[in-house]
PDB file of C-alpha atoms in Angstrom:
ATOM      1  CA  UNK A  28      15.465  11.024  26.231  1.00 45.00           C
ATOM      2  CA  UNK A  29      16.035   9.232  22.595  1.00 49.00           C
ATOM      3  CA  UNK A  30      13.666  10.493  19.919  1.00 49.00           C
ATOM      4  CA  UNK A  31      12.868   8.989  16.715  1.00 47.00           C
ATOM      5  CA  UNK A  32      14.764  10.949  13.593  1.00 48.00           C
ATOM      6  CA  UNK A  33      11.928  10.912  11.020  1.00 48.00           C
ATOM      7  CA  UNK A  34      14.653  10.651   8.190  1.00 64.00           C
ATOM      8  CA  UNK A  35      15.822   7.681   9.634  1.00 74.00           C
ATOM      9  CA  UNK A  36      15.191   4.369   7.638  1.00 88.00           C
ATOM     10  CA  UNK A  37      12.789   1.589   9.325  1.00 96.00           C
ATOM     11  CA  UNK A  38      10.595  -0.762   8.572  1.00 97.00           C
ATOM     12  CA  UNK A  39       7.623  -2.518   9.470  1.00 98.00           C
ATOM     13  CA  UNK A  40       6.438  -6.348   8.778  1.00 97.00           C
ATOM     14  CA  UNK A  41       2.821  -7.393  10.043  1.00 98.00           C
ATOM     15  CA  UNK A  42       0.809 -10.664   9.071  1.00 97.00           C
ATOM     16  CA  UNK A  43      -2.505 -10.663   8.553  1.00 97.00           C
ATOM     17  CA  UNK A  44      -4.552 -13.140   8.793  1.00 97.00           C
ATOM     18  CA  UNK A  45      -7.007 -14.087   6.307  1.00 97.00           C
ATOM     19  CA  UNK A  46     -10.031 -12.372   7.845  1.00 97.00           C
ATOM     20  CA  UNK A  47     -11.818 -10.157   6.952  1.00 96.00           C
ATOM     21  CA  UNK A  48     -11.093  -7.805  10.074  1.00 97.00           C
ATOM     22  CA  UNK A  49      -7.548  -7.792   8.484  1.00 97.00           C
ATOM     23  CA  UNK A  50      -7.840  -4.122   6.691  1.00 97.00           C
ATOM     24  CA  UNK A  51      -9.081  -2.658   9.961  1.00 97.00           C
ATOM     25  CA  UNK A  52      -5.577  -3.655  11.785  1.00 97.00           C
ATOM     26  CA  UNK A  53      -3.741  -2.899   8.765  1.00 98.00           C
ATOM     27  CA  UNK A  54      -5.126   0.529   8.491  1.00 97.00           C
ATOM     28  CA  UNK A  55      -4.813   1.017  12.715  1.00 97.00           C
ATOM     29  CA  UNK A  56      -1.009  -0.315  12.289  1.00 98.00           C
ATOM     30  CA  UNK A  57      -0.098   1.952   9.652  1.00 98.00           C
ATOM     31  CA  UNK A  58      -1.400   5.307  11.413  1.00 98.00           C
ATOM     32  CA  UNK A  59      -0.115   4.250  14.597  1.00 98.00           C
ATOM     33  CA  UNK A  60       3.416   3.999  12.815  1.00 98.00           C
ATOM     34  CA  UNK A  61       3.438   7.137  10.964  1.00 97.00           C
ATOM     35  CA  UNK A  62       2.364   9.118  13.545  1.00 97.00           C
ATOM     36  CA  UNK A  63       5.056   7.492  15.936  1.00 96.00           C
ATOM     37  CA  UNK A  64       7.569   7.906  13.031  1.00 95.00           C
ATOM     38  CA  UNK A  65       6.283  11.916  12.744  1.00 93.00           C
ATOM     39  CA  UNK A  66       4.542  11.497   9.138  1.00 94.00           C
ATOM     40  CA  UNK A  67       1.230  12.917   9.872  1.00 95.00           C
ATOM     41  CA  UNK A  68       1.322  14.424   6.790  1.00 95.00           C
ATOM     42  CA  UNK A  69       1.318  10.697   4.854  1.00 96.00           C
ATOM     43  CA  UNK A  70      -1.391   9.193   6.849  1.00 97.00           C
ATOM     44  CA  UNK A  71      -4.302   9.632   5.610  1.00 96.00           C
ATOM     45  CA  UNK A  72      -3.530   8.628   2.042  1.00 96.00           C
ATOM     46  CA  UNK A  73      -1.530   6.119   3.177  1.00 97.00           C
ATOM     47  CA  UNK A  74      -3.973   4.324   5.369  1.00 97.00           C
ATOM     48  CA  UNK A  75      -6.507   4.948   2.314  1.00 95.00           C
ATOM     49  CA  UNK A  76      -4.387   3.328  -0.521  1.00 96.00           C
ATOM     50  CA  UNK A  77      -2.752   0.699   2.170  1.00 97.00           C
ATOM     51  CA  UNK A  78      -6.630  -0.504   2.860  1.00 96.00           C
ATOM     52  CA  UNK A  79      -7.615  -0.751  -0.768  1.00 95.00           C
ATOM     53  CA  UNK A  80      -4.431  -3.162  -1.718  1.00 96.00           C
ATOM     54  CA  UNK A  81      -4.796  -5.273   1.960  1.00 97.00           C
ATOM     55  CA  UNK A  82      -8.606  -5.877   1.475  1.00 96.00           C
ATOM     56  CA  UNK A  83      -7.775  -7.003  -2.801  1.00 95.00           C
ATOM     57  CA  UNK A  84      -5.536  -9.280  -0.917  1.00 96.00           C
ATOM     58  CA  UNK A  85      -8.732 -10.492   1.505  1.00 96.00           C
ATOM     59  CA  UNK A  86     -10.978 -10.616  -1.242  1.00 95.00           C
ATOM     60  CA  UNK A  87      -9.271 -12.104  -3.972  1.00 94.00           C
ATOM     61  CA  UNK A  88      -6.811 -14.207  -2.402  1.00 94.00           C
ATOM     62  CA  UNK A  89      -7.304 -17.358   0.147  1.00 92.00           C
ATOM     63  CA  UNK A  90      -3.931 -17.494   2.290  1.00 93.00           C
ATOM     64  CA  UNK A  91      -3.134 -14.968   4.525  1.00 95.00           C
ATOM     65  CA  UNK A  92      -1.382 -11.464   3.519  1.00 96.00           C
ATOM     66  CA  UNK A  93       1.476  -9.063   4.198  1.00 97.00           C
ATOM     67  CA  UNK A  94       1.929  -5.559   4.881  1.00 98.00           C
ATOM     68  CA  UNK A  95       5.207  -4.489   4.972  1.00 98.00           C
ATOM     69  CA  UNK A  96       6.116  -0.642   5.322  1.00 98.00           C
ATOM     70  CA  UNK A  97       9.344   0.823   4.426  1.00 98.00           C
ATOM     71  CA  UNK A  98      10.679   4.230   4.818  1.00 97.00           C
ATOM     72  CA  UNK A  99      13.044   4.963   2.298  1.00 94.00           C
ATOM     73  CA  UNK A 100      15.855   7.418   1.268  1.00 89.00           C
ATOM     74  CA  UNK A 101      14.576  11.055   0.447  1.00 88.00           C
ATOM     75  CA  UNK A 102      11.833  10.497   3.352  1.00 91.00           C
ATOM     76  CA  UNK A 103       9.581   8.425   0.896  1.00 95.00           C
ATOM     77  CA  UNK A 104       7.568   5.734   2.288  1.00 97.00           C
ATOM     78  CA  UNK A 105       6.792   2.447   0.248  1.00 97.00           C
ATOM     79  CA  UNK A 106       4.219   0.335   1.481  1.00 98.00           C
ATOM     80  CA  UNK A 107       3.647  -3.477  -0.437  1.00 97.00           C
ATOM     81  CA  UNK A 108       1.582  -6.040   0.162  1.00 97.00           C
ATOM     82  CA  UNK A 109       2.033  -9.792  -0.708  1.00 96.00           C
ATOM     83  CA  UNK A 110      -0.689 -12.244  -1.063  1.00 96.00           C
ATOM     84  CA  UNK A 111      -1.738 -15.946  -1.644  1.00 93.00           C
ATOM     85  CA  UNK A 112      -2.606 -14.959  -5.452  1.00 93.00           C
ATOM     86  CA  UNK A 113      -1.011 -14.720  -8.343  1.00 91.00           C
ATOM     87  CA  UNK A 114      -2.789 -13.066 -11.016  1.00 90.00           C
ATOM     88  CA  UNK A 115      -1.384  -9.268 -11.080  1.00 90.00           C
ATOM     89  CA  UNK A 116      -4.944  -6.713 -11.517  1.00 88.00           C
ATOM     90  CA  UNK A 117      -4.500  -4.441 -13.951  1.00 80.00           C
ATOM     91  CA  UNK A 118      -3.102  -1.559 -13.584  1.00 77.00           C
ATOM     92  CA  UNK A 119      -0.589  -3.128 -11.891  1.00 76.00           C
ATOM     93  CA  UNK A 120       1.257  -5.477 -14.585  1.00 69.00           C
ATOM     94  CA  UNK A 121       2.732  -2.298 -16.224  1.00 64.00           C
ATOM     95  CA  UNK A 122       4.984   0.232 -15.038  1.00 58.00           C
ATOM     96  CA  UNK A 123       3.181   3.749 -14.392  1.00 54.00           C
ATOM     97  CA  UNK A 124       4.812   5.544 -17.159  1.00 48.00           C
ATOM     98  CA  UNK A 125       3.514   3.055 -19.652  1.00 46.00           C
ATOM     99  CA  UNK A 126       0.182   3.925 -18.652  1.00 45.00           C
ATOM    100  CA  UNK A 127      -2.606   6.119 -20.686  1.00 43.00           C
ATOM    101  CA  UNK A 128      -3.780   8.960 -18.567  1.00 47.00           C
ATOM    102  CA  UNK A 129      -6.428   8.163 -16.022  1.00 47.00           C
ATOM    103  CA  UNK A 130      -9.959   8.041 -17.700  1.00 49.00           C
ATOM    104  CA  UNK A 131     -13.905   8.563 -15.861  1.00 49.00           C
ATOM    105  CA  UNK A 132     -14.796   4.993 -15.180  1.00 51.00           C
ATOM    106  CA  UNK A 133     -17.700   3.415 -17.017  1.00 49.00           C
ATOM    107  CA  UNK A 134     -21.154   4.453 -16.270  1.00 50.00           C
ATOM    108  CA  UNK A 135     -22.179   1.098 -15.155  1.00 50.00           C
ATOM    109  CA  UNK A 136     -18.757   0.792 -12.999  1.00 46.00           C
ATOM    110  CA  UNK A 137     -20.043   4.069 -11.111  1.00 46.00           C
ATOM    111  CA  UNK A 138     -22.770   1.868  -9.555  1.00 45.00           C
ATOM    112  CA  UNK A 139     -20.434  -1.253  -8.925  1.00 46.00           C
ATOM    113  CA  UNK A 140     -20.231  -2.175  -5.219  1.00 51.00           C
ATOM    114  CA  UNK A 141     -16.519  -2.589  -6.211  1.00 53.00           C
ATOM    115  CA  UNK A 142     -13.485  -1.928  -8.942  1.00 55.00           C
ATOM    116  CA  UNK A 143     -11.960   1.347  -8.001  1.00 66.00           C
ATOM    117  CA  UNK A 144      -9.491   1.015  -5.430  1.00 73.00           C
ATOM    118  CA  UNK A 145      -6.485   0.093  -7.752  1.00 84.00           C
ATOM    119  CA  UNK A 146      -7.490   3.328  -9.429  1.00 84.00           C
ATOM    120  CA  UNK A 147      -7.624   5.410  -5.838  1.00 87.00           C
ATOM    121  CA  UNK A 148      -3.802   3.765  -5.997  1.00 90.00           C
ATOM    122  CA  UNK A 149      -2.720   5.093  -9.210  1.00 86.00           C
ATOM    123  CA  UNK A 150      -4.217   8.387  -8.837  1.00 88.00           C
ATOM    124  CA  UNK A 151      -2.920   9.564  -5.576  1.00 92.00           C
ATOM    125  CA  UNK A 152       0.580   7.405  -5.207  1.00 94.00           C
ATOM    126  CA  UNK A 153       3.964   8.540  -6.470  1.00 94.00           C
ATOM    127  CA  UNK A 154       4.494   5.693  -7.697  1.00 92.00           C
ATOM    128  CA  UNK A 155       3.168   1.926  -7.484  1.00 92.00           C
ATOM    129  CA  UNK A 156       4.013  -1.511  -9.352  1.00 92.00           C
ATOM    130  CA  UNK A 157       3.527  -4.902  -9.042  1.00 91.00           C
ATOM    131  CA  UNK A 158       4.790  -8.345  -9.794  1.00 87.00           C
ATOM    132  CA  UNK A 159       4.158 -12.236  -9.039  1.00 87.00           C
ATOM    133  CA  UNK A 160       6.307 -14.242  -6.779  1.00 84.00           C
ATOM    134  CA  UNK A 161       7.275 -18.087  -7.816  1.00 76.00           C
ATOM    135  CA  UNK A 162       7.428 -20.836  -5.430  1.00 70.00           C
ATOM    136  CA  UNK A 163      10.462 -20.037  -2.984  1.00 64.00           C
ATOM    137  CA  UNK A 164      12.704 -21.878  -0.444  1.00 58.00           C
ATOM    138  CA  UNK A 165       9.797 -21.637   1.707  1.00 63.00           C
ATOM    139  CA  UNK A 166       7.083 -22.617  -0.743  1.00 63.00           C
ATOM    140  CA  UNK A 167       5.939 -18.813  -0.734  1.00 67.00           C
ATOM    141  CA  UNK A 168       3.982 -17.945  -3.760  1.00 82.00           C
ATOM    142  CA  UNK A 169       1.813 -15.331  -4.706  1.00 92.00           C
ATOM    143  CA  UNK A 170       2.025 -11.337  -6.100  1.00 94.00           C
ATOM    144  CA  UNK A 171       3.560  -8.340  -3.956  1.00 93.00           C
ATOM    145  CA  UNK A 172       1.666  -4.745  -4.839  1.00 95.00           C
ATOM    146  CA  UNK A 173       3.447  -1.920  -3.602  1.00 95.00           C
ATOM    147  CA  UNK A 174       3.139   1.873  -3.565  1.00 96.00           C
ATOM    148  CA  UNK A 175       5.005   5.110  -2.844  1.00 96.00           C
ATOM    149  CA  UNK A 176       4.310   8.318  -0.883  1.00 97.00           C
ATOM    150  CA  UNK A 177       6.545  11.529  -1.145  1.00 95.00           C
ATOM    151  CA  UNK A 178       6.604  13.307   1.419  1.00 90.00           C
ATOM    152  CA  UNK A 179       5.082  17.259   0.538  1.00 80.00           C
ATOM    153  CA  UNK A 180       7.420  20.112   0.479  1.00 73.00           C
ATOM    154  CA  UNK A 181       6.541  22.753   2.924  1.00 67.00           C
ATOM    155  CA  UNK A 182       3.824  25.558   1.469  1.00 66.00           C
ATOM    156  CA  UNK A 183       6.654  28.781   1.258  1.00 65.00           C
ATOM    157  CA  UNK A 184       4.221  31.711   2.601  1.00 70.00           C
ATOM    158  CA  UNK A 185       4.290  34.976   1.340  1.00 66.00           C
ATOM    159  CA  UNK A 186       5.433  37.701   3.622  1.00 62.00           C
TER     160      UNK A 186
END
């Protein structure tokens, strides 16, 4: 029987309509890949940070989206996602290492019904970036977020 090397490198291209159902199959996609693929240990943040950047692209965008998953040399997975808009959120439009250090959000931002999704995505990915996209061959516009995900080294036990 063939098995599925975890290291080896694949990808993954789904379009989602714009609905707002759309972070639902996203989020179902993306586990059902990683587990096939043997990544359990990515999932969850994956499917968190994945969500948060696929329902931006619902909410602030009115074309339909892309989720595109990628796993890349050294077992790290990338994950982007393109939209219909493109105005880059901060804190996106800079690289991470040009970033101040993470701060508490603003009391009145603690009771927002929004606003801290692109944060969850700094906080907990490896690494993340964005940029816009001009008018292609195909009259494809828009922005493309994207994120990282090491995988974890193994916990060494003591003896």
């Amino acid at each position: 029987m063939d098995t599925v090397s975890p290291q080896a490198p694949w990808s993954y291209v789904l379009q989602l309509p714009h609905d707002r159902r759309a972070p639902r199959v996203a989020r179902m996609t993306l586990r059902a890949v990683l587990l096939g693929h043997g990544l359990e240990e990515l999932v969850d943040t994956a499917e968190l940070l994945a969500c948060e950047l696929v329902t931006n692209a619902y909410r602030y965008s009115d074309g339909h989206a892309t989720l595109r998953l990628r796993h890349m040399e050294g077992g790290r997975l990338r994950v982007s996602v393109w939209d219909t808009n493109p105005v880059i959120p901060a804190p996106f439009g800079r690289p991470p290492g040009a970033l101040a250090p993470l701060r508490a959000p603003a009391p009145d931002a603690c009771t927002a019904d929004g606003g801290r999704g692109l944060l969850l995505v700094q906080s907990c990915a490896d690494s993340w970036g964005g940029y816009p996209l001009g008018d292609d061959l195909f009259g494809r516009s828009g922005k493309l977020l994207w994120f990282e995900l090491a995988p974890r080294p193994e916990p060494v036990l003591a003896a």
